[in-house]
Coordinates of C-alpha atoms in Angstrom, one line a residue:
M11 CA -74.0 -89.1 9.2
K12 CA -71.6 -91.6 7.8
H13 CA -70.2 -94.7 9.2
P14 CA -67.4 -96.6 8.3
T15 CA -66.8 -100.4 7.3
H16 CA -64.3 -102.0 5.3
N17 CA -66.3 -102.0 2.2
G18 CA -67.3 -98.0 2.2
D19 CA -69.9 -95.9 4.3
L20 CA -73.0 -96.5 5.5
Y21 CA -75.4 -93.3 5.4
F22 CA -77.4 -92.6 8.5
E23 CA -79.3 -89.8 10.3
V24 CA -80.1 -89.7 13.9
I25 CA -83.4 -87.2 14.7
G26 CA -84.8 -86.5 18.3
P27 CA -83.4 -85.9 21.9
E28 CA -80.0 -87.1 22.8
A29 CA -81.3 -89.1 26.3
A30 CA -84.4 -90.5 24.9
P31 CA -85.2 -94.1 24.1
V32 CA -83.6 -95.0 20.6
L33 CA -85.1 -96.5 17.8
V34 CA -83.3 -98.0 14.8
F35 CA -85.3 -98.1 11.7
T36 CA -84.0 -100.4 9.2
H37 CA -85.8 -100.3 5.0
G38 CA -86.9 -103.3 3.2
A39 CA -84.7 -104.3 -0.6
G40 CA -84.8 -101.7 -3.0
L41 CA -85.5 -99.3 -0.6
N42 CA -84.1 -96.2 1.8
H43 CA -84.2 -94.8 5.1
Q44 CA -86.3 -91.9 3.6
M45 CA -89.6 -94.4 3.8
F46 CA -89.9 -94.3 7.6
R47 CA -90.1 -89.9 7.2
D48 CA -94.1 -90.0 8.9
Q49 CA -92.5 -92.4 11.3
V50 CA -89.5 -89.9 12.2
R51 CA -92.4 -86.9 12.5
Y52 CA -94.3 -88.4 14.6
F53 CA -91.9 -90.1 17.4
S54 CA -88.9 -87.5 17.1
D55 CA -89.9 -85.5 19.9
R56 CA -90.2 -88.6 22.4
Y57 CA -87.7 -91.0 20.7
R58 CA -84.2 -91.0 19.3
C59 CA -84.7 -92.3 15.9
L60 CA -82.1 -93.6 13.9
I61 CA -82.4 -94.3 10.0
W62 CA -80.2 -95.5 7.5
D63 CA -79.2 -97.2 4.3
L64 CA -78.7 -100.4 3.6
P65 CA -75.6 -101.3 1.3
G66 CA -76.4 -100.4 -2.1
H67 CA -79.5 -98.6 -1.2
G68 CA -80.1 -94.7 -1.0
N69 CA -76.5 -92.9 -0.1
S70 CA -74.9 -95.7 1.3
Y71 CA -71.6 -97.2 -0.5
R72 CA -72.3 -99.3 -3.8
L73 CA -72.1 -102.8 -3.6
K74 CA -69.4 -104.7 -6.0
K75 CA -70.6 -108.2 -4.8
P76 CA -73.9 -110.1 -3.2
F77 CA -75.2 -108.3 -0.1
R78 CA -74.0 -110.0 3.3
F79 CA -76.8 -110.2 5.7
T80 CA -75.0 -111.6 8.4
E81 CA -72.6 -108.0 8.1
M82 CA -75.5 -105.8 9.1
P83 CA -76.2 -106.6 12.8
Q84 CA -72.7 -105.5 13.8
Q85 CA -73.0 -102.2 11.6
I86 CA -76.3 -101.8 13.9
M87 CA -74.0 -102.2 16.8
G88 CA -71.5 -99.7 15.9
M89 CA -73.8 -97.1 14.6
L90 CA -75.4 -97.1 18.4
D91 CA -71.9 -97.0 19.9
A92 CA -71.3 -94.0 18.0
I93 CA -74.5 -92.5 19.1
G94 CA -73.1 -93.5 22.7
A95 CA -76.7 -95.7 22.8
K96 CA -76.8 -99.1 25.0
K97 CA -80.1 -100.4 23.9
A98 CA -82.6 -100.0 20.9
T99 CA -85.8 -100.7 19.7
L100 CA -85.7 -102.1 16.4
V101 CA -87.9 -101.1 13.2
G102 CA -87.4 -102.9 10.3
Q103 CA -89.7 -103.7 7.1
S104 CA -89.3 -106.7 5.0
M105 CA -85.7 -107.5 4.8
G106 CA -85.2 -105.0 7.1
S107 CA -87.3 -107.1 10.0
M108 CA -85.4 -110.1 9.3
I109 CA -82.0 -107.8 10.0
S110 CA -83.8 -106.6 13.1
Q111 CA -84.5 -110.4 14.1
Y112 CA -80.9 -111.5 13.5
T113 CA -79.6 -108.7 15.4
A114 CA -81.6 -109.4 18.5
D115 CA -80.4 -113.2 18.2
L116 CA -76.7 -112.3 18.0
Y117 CA -76.9 -109.1 20.8
P118 CA -80.3 -109.8 22.8
D119 CA -79.0 -107.6 25.6
R120 CA -79.1 -104.6 23.5
V121 CA -82.8 -105.1 22.4
E122 CA -85.5 -103.7 24.1
G123 CA -88.1 -104.9 21.3
I124 CA -88.7 -105.7 17.6
I125 CA -91.3 -103.8 15.3
S126 CA -91.8 -105.8 12.3
V127 CA -93.4 -104.0 9.2
G128 CA -94.0 -106.9 6.3
G129 CA -91.4 -109.3 7.4
S130 CA -91.4 -112.7 8.2
R131 CA -90.1 -115.1 10.7
L132 CA -85.8 -115.9 10.4
K133 CA -86.3 -120.2 9.9
T134 CA -83.7 -122.6 10.0
D135 CA -85.3 -124.3 7.2
K136 CA -83.2 -124.7 4.3
L137 CA -84.5 -124.0 1.0
S138 CA -85.0 -126.8 -1.3
N139 CA -83.1 -127.3 -4.5
F140 CA -85.9 -126.2 -6.6
Q141 CA -86.0 -123.1 -4.4
R142 CA -82.5 -122.1 -4.6
F143 CA -82.3 -123.0 -8.7
M144 CA -85.3 -120.3 -8.4
F145 CA -83.8 -117.6 -6.6
K146 CA -80.6 -118.4 -8.8
M147 CA -82.3 -117.9 -11.8
M148 CA -84.7 -114.6 -11.2
P149 CA -82.2 -112.5 -12.1
L150 CA -81.9 -113.7 -15.1
F151 CA -85.7 -113.6 -15.5
F152 CA -85.8 -109.8 -14.4
R153 CA -83.4 -109.0 -17.4
L154 CA -85.8 -109.7 -20.0
V155 CA -88.4 -107.0 -18.3
P156 CA -87.3 -103.3 -19.3
E157 CA -86.0 -101.7 -16.2
K158 CA -88.4 -98.9 -15.9
K159 CA -91.4 -101.6 -16.4
F160 CA -89.7 -104.0 -13.9
F161 CA -89.2 -101.5 -11.0
Y162 CA -92.8 -99.9 -11.6
R163 CA -94.0 -103.7 -11.3
I164 CA -92.5 -104.1 -7.9
S165 CA -93.9 -100.8 -6.6
V166 CA -97.4 -101.7 -7.5
S167 CA -97.4 -105.0 -6.0
K168 CA -95.7 -103.5 -2.8
A169 CA -97.3 -100.5 -2.2
I170 CA -101.2 -99.3 -2.6
T171 CA -101.0 -95.5 -2.1
P172 CA -99.8 -93.6 -5.3
D173 CA -97.2 -92.0 -3.0
A174 CA -95.8 -94.9 -1.6
R175 CA -96.1 -96.1 -5.1
T176 CA -93.8 -93.4 -6.6
F177 CA -91.8 -93.5 -3.4
Y178 CA -91.2 -97.1 -3.5
E179 CA -90.4 -96.6 -8.1
E180 CA -88.1 -93.7 -7.1
S181 CA -86.0 -95.4 -4.8
L182 CA -85.7 -98.8 -7.0
T183 CA -84.5 -96.1 -9.8
K184 CA -81.6 -94.7 -7.9
M185 CA -80.6 -98.0 -6.5
G186 CA -80.4 -99.6 -10.1
R187 CA -81.0 -103.1 -11.0
S188 CA -77.2 -104.5 -10.7
Q189 CA -77.4 -103.5 -7.2
F190 CA -81.1 -104.8 -6.8
F191 CA -79.3 -108.1 -8.3
H192 CA -76.9 -108.0 -5.7
V193 CA -79.4 -107.2 -2.8
W194 CA -81.5 -110.3 -4.2
R195 CA -78.7 -112.6 -4.0
G196 CA -77.8 -111.8 -0.4
L197 CA -81.4 -112.6 0.2
M198 CA -80.6 -116.5 -0.8
E199 CA -78.4 -116.4 2.5
S200 CA -81.0 -114.9 4.9
F201 CA -83.6 -117.3 3.4
E202 CA -81.4 -120.1 5.0
L203 CA -80.2 -118.3 8.0
G204 CA -82.6 -118.5 10.6
V205 CA -82.3 -118.2 14.6
D206 CA -82.3 -121.4 17.0
K207 CA -85.4 -120.2 18.8
P208 CA -88.3 -118.2 18.7
I209 CA -87.6 -114.5 19.9
S210 CA -88.2 -114.0 23.9
H211 CA -88.0 -109.8 23.2
P212 CA -91.4 -108.1 22.9
L213 CA -92.7 -108.5 19.5
L214 CA -95.2 -106.5 17.3
I215 CA -96.0 -108.2 13.8
L216 CA -97.2 -105.5 11.6
H217 CA -98.8 -106.3 7.9
G218 CA -101.2 -104.6 5.3
E219 CA -104.2 -106.7 4.4
H220 CA -102.8 -106.2 0.9
E221 CA -100.0 -108.2 1.8
S222 CA -97.8 -109.4 -1.3
P223 CA -97.0 -111.8 -1.3
A224 CA -100.4 -112.9 0.5
N225 CA -99.0 -115.9 2.0
L226 CA -97.0 -113.8 4.5
L227 CA -100.3 -112.8 6.3
E228 CA -101.1 -116.8 6.9
E229 CA -96.8 -117.1 8.1
A230 CA -97.5 -113.8 10.3
S231 CA -100.4 -115.7 12.0
Q232 CA -97.6 -118.9 12.6
W233 CA -95.4 -116.7 13.6
N234 CA -97.4 -114.8 16.7
E235 CA -98.6 -118.2 17.8
S236 CA -95.1 -119.6 18.0
S237 CA -93.4 -116.1 19.8
P238 CA -94.3 -116.0 23.7
N239 CA -94.1 -112.1 23.7
S240 CA -96.2 -110.9 20.5
R241 CA -99.0 -109.4 18.9
L242 CA -100.3 -109.5 15.6
V243 CA -102.0 -106.2 13.8
I244 CA -103.4 -106.0 10.3
L245 CA -103.6 -102.7 9.1
S246 CA -106.9 -101.8 6.5
G247 CA -105.9 -100.2 3.3
A248 CA -102.2 -101.1 3.3
G249 CA -99.9 -103.6 1.5
H250 CA -96.5 -104.6 2.2
N251 CA -94.9 -100.9 2.8
A252 CA -97.7 -100.4 5.5
N253 CA -96.0 -97.6 7.5
M254 CA -96.4 -95.6 4.1
D255 CA -99.8 -96.6 3.3
A256 CA -101.4 -96.0 6.8
P257 CA -99.2 -93.9 8.8
K258 CA -101.5 -92.9 11.4
D259 CA -102.8 -96.4 12.1
F260 CA -99.4 -97.6 12.0
N261 CA -97.8 -95.2 14.1
Q262 CA -101.0 -95.2 16.9
E263 CA -99.6 -99.1 17.0
V264 CA -96.2 -98.9 17.2
D265 CA -97.0 -96.1 19.7
M266 CA -98.7 -98.6 22.2
F267 CA -96.5 -101.4 22.1
L268 CA -93.8 -98.6 23.0
N269 CA -95.4 -97.8 25.7
Q270 CA -95.9 -101.6 26.9
L271 CA -92.6 -102.2 27.0
P272 CA -90.4 -103.1 30.4
Y273 CA -88.5 -99.8 30.6
K274 CA -91.5 -97.9 30.0
Q275 CA -93.5 -99.2 32.7
Q276 CA -90.9 -98.7 35.0
Q277 CA -90.4 -95.0 34.2
Q278 CA -94.0 -94.6 35.1

């Protein structure tokens, strides 16, 4: 399916019973909707799964300028409106986690809960001049490495299992270096965006034990402690793409979380 925007069409799919609760899956930088295929297979008999490609990724429109992080919550709401869904639980990996948080902050009444995979908390802290300089210079550094080698290095640093690494590398290759740079520049916006208060929605924070960068695990612990309604789970044998590296354990944790959401408790 296509969701029209002023920049082009976003690609999305909806799988599952029309009357079922909705799960919106948002992938991270360099990936695409197919990273959630194991989750769709597991949940689509009981939930309505919406998977989509961010701009510059997969089958969505190509970027001609830096990725606009702040436009994504509106697009999620547009897709939910298009399928007639009033609320959803947001599942986001890495950059997708930050998009989920920002969406919940802007549209709190339309979000049931948040599941963060390899993500970090949106903060109100500003980047230092040095950090801002390094982010701007990264594309120049990246150009010094051949594209194939560049994408391979990313895939082995973020995923653990061979299948997950292969998928990561293939997704990046389809995306291309120029689109990746547009997304990278747009990421600066997300790091300085922040939200003013901790998320009050039910929150599941999931990371792989081999998270990269490793400091995300320490940040996850702090995020969990600062959030009033959260749970932190570290998955064995998994990396940044924990849902792909350890799909069975991941799906079980998510299933448990979903069954504990307030609306599910009222149904039981």
